[in-house]
PDB file of N, CA, C and O and ligand atoms in Angstrom:
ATOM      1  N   UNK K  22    -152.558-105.090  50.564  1.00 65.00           N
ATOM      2  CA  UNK K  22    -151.125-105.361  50.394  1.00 65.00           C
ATOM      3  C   UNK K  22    -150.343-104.351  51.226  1.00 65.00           C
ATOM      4  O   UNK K  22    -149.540-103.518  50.806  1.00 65.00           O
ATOM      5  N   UNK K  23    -150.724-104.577  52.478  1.00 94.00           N
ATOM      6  CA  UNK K  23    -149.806-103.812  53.312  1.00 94.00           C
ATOM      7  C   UNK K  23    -148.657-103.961  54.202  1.00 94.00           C
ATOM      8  O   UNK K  23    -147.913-103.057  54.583  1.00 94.00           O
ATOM      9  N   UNK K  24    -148.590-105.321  54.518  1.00 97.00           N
ATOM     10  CA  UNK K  24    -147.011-106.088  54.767  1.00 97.00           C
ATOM     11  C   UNK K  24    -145.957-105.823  54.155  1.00 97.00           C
ATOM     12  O   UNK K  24    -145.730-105.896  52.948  1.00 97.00           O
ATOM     13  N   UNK K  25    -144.979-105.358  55.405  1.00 97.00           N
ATOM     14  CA  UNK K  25    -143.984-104.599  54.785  1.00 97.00           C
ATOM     15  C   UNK K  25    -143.008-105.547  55.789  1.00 97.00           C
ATOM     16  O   UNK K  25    -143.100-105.532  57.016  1.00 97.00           O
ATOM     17  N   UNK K  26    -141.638-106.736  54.685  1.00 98.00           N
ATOM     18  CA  UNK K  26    -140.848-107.396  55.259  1.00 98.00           C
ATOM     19  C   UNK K  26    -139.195-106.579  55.354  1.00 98.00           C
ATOM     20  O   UNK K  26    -138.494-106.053  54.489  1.00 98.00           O
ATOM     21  N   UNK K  27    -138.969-106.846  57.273  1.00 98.00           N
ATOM     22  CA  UNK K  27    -137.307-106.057  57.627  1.00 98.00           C
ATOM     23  C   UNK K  27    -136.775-107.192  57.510  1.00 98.00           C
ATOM     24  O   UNK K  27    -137.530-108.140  57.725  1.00 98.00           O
ATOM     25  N   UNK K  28    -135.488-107.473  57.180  1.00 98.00           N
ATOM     26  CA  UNK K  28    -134.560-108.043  57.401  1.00 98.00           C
ATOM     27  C   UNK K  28    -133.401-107.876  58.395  1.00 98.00           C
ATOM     28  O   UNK K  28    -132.586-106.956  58.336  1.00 98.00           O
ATOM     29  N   UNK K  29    -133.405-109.129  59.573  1.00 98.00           N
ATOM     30  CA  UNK K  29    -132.358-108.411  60.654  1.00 98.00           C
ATOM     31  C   UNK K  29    -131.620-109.249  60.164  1.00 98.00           C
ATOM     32  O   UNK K  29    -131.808-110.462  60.072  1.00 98.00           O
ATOM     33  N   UNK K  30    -130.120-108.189  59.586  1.00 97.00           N
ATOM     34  CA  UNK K  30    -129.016-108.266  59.292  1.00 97.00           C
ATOM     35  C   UNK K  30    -128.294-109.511  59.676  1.00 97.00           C
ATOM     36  O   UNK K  30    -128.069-110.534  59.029  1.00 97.00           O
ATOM     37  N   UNK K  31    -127.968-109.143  60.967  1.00 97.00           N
ATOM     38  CA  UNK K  31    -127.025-110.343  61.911  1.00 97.00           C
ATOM     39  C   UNK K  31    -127.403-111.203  62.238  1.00 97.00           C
ATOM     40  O   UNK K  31    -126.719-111.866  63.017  1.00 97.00           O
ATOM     41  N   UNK K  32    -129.093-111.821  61.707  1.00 98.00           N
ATOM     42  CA  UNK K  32    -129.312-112.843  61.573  1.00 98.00           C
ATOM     43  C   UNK K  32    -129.831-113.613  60.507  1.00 98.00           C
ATOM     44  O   UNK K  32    -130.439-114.676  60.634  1.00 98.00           O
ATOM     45  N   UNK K  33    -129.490-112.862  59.144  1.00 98.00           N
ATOM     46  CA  UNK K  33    -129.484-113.590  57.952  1.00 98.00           C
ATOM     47  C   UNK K  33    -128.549-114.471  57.748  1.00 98.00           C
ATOM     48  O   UNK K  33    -127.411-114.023  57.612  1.00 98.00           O
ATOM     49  N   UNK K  34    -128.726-115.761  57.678  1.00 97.00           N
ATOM     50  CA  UNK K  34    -127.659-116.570  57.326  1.00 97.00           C
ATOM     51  C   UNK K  34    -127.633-117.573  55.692  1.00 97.00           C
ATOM     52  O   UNK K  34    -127.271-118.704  55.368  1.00 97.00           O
ATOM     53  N   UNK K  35    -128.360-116.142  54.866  1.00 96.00           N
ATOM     54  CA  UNK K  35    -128.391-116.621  53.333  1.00 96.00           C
ATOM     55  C   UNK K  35    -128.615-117.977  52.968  1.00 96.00           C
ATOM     56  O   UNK K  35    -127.933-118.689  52.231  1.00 96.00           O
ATOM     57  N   UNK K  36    -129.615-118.225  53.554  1.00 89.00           N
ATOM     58  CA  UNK K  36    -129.985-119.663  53.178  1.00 89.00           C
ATOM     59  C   UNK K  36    -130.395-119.505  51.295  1.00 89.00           C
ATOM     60  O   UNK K  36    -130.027-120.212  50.358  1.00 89.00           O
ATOM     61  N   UNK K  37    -131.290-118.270  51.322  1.00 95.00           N
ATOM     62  CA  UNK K  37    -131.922-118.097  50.254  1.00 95.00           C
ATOM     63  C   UNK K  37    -133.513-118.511  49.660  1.00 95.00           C
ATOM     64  O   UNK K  37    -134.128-118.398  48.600  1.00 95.00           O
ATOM     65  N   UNK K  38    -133.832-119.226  51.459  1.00 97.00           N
ATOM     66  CA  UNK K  38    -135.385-119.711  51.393  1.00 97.00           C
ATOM     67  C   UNK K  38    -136.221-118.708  50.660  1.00 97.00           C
ATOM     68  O   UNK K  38    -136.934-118.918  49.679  1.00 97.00           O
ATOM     69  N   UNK K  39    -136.002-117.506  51.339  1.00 98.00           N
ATOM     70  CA  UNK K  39    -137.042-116.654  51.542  1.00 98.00           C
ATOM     71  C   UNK K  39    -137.022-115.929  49.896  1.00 98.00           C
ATOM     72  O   UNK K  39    -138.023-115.267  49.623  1.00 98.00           O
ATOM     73  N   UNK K  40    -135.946-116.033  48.832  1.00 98.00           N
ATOM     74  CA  UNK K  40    -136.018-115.599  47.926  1.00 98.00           C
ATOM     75  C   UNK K  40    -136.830-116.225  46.605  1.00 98.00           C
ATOM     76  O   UNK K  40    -137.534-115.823  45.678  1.00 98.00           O
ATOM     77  N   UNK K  41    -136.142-117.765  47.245  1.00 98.00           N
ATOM     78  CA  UNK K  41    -137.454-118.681  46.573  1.00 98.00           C
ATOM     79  C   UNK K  41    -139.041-118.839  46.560  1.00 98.00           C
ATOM     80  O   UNK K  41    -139.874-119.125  45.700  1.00 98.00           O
ATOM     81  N   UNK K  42    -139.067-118.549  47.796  1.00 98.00           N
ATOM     82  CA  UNK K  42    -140.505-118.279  47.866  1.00 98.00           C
ATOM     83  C   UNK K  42    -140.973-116.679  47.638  1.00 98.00           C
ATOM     84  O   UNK K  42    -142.078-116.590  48.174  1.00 98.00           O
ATOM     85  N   UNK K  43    -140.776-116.004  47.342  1.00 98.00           N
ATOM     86  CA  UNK K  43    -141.004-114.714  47.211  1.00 98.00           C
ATOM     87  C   UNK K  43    -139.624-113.591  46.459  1.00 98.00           C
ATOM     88  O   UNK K  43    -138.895-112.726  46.945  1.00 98.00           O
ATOM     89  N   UNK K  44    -139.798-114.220  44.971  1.00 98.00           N
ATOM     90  CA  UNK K  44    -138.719-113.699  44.329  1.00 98.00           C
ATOM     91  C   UNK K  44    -138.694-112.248  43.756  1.00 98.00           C
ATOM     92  O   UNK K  44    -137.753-111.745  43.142  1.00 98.00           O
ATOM     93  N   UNK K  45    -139.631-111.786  43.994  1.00 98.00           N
ATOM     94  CA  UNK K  45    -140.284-110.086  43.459  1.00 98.00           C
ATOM     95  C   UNK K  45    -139.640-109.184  44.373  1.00 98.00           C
ATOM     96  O   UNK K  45    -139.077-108.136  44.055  1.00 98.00           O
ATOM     97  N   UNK K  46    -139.810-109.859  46.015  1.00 98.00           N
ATOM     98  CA  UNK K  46    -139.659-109.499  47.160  1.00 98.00           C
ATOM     99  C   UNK K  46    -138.327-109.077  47.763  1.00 98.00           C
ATOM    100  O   UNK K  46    -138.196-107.991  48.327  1.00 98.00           O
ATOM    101  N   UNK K  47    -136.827-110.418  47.562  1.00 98.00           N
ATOM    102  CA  UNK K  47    -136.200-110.816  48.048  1.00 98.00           C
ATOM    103  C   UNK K  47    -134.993-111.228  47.075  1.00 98.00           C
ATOM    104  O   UNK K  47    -135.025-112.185  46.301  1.00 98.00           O
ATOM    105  N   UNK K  48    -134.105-110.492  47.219  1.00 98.00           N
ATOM    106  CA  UNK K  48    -132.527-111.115  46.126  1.00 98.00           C
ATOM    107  C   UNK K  48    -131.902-111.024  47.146  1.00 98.00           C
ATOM    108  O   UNK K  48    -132.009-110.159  48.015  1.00 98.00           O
ATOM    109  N   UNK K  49    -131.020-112.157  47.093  1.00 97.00           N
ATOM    110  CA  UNK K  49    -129.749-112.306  47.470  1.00 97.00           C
ATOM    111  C   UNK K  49    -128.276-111.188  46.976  1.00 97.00           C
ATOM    112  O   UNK K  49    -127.936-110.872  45.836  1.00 97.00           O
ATOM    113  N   UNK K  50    -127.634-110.788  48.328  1.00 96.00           N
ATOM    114  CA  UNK K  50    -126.366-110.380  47.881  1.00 96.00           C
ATOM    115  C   UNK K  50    -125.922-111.535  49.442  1.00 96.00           C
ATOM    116  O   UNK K  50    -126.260-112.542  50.065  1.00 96.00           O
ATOM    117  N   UNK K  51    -124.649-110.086  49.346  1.00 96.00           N
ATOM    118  CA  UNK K  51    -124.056-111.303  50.586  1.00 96.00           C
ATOM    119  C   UNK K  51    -125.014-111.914  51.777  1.00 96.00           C
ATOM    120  O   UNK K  51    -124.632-112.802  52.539  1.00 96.00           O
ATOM    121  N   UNK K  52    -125.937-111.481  51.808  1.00 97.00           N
ATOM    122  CA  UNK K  52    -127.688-111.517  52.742  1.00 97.00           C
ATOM    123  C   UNK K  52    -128.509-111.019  51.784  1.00 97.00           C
ATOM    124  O   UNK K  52    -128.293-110.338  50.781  1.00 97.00           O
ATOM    125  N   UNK K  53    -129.854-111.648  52.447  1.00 98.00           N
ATOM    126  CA  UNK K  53    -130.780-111.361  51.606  1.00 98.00           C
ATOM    127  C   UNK K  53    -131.200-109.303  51.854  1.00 98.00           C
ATOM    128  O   UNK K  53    -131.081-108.610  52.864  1.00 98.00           O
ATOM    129  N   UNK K  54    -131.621-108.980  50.623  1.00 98.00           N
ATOM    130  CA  UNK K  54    -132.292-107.663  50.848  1.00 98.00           C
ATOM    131  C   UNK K  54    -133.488-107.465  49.985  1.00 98.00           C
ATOM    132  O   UNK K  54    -133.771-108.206  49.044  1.00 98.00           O
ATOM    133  N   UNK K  55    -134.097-106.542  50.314  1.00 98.00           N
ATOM    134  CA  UNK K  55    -135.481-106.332  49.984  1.00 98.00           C
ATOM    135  C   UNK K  55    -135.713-105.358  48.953  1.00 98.00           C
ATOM    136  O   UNK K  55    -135.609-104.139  49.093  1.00 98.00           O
ATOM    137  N   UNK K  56    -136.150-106.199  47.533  1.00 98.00           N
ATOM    138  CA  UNK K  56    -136.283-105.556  46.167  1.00 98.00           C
ATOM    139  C   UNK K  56    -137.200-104.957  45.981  1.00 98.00           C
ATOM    140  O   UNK K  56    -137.079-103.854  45.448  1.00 98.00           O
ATOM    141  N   UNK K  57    -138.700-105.538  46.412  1.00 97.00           N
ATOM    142  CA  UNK K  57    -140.064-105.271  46.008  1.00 97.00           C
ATOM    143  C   UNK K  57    -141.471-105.920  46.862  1.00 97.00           C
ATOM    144  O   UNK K  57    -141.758-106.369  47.972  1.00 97.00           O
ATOM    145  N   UNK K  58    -141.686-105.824  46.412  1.00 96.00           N
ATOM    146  CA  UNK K  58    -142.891-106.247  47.530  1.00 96.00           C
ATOM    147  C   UNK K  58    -143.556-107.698  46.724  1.00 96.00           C
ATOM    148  O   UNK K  58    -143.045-108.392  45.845  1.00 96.00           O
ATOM    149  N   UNK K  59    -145.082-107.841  47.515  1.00 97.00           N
ATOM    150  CA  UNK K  59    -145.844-109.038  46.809  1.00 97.00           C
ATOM    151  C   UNK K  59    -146.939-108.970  47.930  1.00 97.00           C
ATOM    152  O   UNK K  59    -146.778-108.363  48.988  1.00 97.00           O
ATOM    153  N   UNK K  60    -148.268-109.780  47.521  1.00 98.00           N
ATOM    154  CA  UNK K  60    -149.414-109.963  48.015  1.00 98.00           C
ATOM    155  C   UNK K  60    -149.118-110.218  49.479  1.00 98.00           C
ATOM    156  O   UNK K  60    -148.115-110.920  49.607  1.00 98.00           O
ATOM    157  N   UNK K  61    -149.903-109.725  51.063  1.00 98.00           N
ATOM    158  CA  UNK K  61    -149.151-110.342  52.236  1.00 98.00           C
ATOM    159  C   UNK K  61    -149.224-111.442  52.142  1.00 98.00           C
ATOM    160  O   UNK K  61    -148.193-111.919  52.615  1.00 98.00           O
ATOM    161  N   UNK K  62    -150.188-112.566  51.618  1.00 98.00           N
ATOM    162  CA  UNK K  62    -149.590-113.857  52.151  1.00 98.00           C
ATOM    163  C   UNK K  62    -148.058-114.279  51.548  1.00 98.00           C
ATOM    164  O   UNK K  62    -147.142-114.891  52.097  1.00 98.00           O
ATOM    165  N   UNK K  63    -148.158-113.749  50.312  1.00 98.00           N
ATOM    166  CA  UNK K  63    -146.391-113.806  49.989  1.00 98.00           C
ATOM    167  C   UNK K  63    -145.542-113.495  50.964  1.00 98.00           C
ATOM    168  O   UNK K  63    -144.853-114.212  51.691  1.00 98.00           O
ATOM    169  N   UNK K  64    -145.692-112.169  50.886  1.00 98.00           N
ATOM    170  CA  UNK K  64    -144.682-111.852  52.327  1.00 98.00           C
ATOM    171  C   UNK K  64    -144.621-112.823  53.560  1.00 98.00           C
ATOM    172  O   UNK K  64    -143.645-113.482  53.920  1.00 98.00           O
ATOM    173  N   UNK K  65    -145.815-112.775  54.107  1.00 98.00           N
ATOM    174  CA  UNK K  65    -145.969-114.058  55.116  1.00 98.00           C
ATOM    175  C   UNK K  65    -144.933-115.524  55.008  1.00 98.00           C
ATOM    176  O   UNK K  65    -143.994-115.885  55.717  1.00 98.00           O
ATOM    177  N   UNK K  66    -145.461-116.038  54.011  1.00 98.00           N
ATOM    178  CA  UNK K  66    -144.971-117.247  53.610  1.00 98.00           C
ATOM    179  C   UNK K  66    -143.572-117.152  53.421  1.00 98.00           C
ATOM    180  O   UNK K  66    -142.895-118.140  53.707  1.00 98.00           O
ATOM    181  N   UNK K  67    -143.201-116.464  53.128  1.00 98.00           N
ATOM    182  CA  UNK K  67    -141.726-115.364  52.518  1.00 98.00           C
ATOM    183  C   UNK K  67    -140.765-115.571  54.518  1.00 98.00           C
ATOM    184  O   UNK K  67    -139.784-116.189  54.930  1.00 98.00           O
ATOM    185  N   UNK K  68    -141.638-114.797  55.045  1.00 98.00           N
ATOM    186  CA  UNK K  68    -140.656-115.052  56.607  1.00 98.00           C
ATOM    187  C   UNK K  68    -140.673-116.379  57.266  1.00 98.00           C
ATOM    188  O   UNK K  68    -139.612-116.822  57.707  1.00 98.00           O
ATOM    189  N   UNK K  69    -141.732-117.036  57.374  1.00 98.00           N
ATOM    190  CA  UNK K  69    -142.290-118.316  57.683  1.00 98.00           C
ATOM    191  C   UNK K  69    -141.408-119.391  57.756  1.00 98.00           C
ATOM    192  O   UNK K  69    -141.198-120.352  58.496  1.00 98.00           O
ATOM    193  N   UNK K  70    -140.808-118.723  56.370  1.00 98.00           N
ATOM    194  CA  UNK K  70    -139.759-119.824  55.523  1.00 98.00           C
ATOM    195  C   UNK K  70    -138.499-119.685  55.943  1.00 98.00           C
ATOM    196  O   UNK K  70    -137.676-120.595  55.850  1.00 98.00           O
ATOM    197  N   UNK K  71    -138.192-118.289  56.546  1.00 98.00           N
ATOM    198  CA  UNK K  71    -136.745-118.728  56.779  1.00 98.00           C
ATOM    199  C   UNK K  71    -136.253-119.359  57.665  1.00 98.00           C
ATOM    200  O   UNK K  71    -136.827-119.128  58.729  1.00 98.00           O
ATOM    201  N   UNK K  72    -135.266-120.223  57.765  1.00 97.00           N
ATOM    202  CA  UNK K  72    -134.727-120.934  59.322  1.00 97.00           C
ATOM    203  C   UNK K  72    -133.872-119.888  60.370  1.00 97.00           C
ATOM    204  O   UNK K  72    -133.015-120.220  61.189  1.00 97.00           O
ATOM    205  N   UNK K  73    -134.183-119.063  60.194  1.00 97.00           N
ATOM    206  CA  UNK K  73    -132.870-118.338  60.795  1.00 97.00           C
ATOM    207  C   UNK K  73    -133.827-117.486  61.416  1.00 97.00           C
ATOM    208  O   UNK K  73    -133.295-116.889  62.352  1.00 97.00           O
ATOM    209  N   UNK K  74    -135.580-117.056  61.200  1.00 98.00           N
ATOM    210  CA  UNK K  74    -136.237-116.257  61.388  1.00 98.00           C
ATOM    211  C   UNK K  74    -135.725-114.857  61.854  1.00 98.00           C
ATOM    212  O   UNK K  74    -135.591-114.333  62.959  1.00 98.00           O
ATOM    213  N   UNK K  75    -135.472-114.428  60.458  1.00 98.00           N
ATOM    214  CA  UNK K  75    -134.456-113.076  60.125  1.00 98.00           C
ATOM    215  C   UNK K  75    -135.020-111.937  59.824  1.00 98.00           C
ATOM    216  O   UNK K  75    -134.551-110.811  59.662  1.00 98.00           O
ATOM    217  N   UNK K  76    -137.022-112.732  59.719  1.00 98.00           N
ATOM    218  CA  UNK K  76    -137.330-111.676  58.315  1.00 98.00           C
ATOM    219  C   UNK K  76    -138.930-111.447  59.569  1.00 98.00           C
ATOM    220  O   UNK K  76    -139.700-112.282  60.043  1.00 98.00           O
ATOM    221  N   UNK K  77    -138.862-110.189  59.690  1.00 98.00           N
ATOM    222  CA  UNK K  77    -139.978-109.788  60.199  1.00 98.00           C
ATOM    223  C   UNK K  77    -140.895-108.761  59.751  1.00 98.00           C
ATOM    224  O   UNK K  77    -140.541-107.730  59.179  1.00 98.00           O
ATOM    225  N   UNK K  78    -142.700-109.245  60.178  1.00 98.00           N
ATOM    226  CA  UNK K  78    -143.436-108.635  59.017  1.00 98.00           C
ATOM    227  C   UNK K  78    -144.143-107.465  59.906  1.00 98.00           C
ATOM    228  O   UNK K  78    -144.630-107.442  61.036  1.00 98.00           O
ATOM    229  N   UNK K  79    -143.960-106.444  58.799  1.00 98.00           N
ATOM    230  CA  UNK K  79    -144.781-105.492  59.733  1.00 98.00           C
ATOM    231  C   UNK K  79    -146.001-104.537  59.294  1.00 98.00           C
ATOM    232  O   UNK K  79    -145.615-103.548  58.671  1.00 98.00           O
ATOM    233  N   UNK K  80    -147.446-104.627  59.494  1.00 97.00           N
ATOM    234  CA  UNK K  80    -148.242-104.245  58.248  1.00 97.00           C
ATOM    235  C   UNK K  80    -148.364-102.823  58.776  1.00 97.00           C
ATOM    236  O   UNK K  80    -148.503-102.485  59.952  1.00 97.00           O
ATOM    237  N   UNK K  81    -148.285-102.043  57.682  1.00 96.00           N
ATOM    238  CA  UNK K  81    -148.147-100.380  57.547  1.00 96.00           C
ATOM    239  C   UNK K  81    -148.886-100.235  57.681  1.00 96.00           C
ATOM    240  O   UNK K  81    -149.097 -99.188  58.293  1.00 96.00           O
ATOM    241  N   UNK K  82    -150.270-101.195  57.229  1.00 95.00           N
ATOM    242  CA  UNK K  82    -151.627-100.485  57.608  1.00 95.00           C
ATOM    243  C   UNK K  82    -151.905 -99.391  59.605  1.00 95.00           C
ATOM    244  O   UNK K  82    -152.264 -98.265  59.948  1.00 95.00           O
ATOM    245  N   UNK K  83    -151.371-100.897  60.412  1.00 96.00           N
ATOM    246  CA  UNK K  83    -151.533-100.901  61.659  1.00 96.00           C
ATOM    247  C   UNK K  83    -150.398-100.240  62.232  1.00 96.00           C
ATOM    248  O   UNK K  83    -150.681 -99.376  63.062  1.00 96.00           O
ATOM    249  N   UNK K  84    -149.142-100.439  61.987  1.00 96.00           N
ATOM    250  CA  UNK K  84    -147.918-100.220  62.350  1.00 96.00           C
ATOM    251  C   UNK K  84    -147.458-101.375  63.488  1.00 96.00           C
ATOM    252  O   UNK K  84    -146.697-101.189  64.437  1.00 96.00           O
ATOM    253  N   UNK K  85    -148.129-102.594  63.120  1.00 97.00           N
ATOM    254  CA  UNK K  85    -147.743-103.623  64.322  1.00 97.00           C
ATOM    255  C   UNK K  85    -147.063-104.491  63.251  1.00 97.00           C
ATOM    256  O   UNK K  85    -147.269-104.525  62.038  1.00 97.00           O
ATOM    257  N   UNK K  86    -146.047-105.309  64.147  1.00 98.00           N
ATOM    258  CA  UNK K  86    -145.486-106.705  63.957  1.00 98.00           C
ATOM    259  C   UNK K  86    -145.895-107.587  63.681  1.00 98.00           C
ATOM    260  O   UNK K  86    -146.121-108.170  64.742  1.00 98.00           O
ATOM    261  N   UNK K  87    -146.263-108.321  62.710  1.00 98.00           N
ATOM    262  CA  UNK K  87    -147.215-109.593  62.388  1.00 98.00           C
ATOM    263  C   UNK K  87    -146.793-111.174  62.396  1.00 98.00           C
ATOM    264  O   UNK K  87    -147.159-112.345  62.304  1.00 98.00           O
ATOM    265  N   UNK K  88    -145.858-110.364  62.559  1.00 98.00           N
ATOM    266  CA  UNK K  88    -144.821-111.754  62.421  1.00 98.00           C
ATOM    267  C   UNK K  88    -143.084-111.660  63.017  1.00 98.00           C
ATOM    268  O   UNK K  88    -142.622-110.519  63.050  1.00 98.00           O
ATOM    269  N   UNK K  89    -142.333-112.591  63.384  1.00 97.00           N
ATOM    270  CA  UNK K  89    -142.686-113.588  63.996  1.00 97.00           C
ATOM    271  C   UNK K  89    -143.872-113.172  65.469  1.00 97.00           C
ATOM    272  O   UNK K  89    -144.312-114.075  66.181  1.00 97.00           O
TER     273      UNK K  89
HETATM  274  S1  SF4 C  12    -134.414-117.176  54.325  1.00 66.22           S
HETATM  275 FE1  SF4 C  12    -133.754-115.922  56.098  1.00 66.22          FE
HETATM  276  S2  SF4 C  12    -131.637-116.455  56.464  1.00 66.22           S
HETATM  277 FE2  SF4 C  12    -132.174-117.149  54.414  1.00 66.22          FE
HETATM  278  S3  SF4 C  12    -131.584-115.506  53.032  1.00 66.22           S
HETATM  279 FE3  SF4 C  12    -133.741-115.187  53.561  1.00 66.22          FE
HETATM  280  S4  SF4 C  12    -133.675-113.819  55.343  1.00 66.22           S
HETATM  281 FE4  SF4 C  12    -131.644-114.679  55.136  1.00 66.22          FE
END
């Protein structure tokens, strides 16, 4: 569980996908922000989902980008 999801700001457009699918992870304020974590495929599935591809994954293990 080493996926760690950023949220770029100026391109959240609060759909609220990403909270649905990964609600431990992800609350809504005026954009989404990042509460808690969850298993990586959560996380995964969690950015996957948004349309705005806002949410990028990055595993701490490696320190690389996994996503998009
Ligand atoms: S799914 Fe993407 S655009 Fe929608 S609230 Fe989450 S991060 Fe923002």
């Amino acid at each position: 569980m080493s996926y760690r999801p950023v949220i770029d700001e100026s391109a959240c457009a609060a759909h609220g996908d990403c909270v649905e699918v990964a609600p431990t992870v992800f609350k809504m304020d005026d954009i989404a922000v990042v509460i808690g974590t969850a298993p990586d495929d959560v996380i995964l599935a969690a950015a996957e989902s948004c349309p705005s591809v806002a949410i990028s994954v990055i595993d701490d293990a490696t320190g690389q980008q996994v996503y998009p």
